[in-house]
PDB file of C-alpha atoms in Angstrom:
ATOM      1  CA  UNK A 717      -7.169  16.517 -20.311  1.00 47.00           C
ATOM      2  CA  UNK A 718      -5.307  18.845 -22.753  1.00 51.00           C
ATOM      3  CA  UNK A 719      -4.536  20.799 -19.768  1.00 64.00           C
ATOM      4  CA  UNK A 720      -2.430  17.558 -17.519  1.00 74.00           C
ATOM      5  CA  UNK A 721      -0.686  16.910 -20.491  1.00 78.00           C
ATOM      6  CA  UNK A 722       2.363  18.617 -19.418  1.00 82.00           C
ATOM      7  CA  UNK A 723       2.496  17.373 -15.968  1.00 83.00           C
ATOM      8  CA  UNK A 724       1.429  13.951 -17.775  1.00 85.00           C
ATOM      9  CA  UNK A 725       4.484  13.598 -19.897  1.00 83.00           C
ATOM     10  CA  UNK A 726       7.126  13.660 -17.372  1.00 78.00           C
ATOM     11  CA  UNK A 727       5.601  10.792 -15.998  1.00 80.00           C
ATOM     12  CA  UNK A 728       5.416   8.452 -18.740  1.00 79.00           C
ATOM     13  CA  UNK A 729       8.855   9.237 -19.649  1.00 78.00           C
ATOM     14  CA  UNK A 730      10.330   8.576 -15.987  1.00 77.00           C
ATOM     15  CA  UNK A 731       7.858   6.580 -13.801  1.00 69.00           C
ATOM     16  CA  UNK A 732      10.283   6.808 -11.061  1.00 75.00           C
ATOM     17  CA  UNK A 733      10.033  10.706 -10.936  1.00 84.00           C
ATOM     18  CA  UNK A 734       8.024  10.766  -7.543  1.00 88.00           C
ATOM     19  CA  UNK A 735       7.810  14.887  -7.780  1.00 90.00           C
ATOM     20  CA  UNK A 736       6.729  14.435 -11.140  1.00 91.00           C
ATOM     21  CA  UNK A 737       3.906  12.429 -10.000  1.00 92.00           C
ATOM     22  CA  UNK A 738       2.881  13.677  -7.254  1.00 92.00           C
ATOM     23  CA  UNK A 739       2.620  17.302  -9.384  1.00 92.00           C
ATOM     24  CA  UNK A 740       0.161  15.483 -11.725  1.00 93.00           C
ATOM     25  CA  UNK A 741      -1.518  13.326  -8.975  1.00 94.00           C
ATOM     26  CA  UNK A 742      -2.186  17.033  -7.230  1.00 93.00           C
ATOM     27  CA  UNK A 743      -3.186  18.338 -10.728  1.00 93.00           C
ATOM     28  CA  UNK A 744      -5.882  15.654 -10.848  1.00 94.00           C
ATOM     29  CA  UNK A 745      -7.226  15.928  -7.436  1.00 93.00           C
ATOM     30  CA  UNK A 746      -7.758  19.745  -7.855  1.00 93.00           C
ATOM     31  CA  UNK A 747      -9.901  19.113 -10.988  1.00 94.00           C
ATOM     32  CA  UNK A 748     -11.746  17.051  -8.727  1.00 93.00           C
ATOM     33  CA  UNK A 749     -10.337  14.230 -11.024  1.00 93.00           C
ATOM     34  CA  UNK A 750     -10.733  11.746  -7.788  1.00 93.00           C
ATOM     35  CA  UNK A 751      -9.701   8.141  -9.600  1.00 94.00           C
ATOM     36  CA  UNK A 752      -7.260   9.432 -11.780  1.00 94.00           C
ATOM     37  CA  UNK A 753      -5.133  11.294  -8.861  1.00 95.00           C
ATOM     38  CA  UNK A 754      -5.889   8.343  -6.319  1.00 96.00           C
ATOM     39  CA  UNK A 755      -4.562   5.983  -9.358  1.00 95.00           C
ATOM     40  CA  UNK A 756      -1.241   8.033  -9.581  1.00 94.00           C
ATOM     41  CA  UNK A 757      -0.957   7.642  -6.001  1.00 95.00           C
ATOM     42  CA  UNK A 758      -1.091   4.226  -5.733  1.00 95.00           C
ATOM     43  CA  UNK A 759       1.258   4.053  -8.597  1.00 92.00           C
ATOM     44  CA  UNK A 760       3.847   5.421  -6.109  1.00 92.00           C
ATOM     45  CA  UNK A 761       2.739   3.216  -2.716  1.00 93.00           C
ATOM     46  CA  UNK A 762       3.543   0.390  -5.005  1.00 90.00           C
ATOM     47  CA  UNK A 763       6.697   1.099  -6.660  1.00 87.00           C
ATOM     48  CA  UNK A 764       9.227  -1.050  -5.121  1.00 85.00           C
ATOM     49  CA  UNK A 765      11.689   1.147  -4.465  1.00 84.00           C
ATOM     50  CA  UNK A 766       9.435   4.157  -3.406  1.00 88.00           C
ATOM     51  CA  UNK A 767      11.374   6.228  -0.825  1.00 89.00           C
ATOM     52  CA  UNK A 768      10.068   7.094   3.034  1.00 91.00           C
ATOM     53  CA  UNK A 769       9.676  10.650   2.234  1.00 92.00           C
ATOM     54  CA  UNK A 770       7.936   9.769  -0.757  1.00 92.00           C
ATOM     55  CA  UNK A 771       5.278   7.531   1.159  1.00 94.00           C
ATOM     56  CA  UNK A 772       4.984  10.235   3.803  1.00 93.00           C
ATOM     57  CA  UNK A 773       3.700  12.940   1.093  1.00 93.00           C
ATOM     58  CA  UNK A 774       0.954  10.001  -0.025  1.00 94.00           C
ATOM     59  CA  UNK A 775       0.144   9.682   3.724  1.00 95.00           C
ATOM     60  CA  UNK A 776      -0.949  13.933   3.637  1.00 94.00           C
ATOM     61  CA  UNK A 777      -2.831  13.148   0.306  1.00 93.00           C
ATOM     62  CA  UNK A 778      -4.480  10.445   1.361  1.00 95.00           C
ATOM     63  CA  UNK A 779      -5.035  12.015   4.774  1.00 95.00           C
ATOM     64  CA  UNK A 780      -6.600  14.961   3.362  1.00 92.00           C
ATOM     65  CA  UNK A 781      -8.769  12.937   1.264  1.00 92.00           C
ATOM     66  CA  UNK A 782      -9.946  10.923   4.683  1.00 94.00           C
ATOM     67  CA  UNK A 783      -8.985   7.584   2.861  1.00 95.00           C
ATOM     68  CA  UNK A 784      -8.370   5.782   5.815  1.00 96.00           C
ATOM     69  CA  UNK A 785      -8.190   2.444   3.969  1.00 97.00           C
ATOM     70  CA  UNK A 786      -5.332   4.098   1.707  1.00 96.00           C
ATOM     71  CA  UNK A 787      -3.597   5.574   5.068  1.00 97.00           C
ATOM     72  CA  UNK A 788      -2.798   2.295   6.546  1.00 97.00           C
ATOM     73  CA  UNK A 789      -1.685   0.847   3.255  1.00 96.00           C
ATOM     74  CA  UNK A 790       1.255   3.595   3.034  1.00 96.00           C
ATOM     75  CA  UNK A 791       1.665   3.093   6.932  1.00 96.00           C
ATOM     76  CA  UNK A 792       2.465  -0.807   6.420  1.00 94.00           C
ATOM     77  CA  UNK A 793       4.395   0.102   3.206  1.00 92.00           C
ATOM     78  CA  UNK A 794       6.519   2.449   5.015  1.00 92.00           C
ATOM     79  CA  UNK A 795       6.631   0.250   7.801  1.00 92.00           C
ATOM     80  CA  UNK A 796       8.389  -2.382   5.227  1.00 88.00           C
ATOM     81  CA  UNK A 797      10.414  -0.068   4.054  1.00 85.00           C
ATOM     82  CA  UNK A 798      11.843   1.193   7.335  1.00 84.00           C
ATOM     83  CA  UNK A 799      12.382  -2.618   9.171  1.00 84.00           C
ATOM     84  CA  UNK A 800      14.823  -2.986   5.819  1.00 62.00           C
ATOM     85  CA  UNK A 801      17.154  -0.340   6.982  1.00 53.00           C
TER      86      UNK A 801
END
């Protein structure tokens, strides 16, 4: 873990730092770290004022993961977000 914790701080210290997390969420996923990355993810799907762009780089990660459950999660959250506008 001693190796995340520099993509890790960033995003304690600014939760809303979507590159941030999605850095550490990739970081995770490479280390074949499957539940922390997928947590990170969803940490970002559910943040309320999570941009489109930022839900369309969860829909690659969770595409290339073939979560299909996760996929149309971010598809009705971006869905949401877009009817808003």
């Amino acid at each position: 873990a001693a190796s995340s914790q520099h993509l890790e701080d960033p995003v304690k210290a600014t939760p809303a730092d979507i590159q941030a997390a999605l850095n550490l969420a990739s970081a995770y996923l490479q280390a074949r770290q499957m539940d922390l990355g997928l947590a990170v993810l969803d940490t970002i799907r559910q943040q309320p004022r999570v941009e489109p762009a930022a839900l369309r780089a969860l829909l690659q990660a969770y595409g290339s993961l073939s979560d299909t459950n996760r996929v149309q999660q971010t598809l009705s959250r971006l869905e949401e977000l877009t009817k808003s506008d």
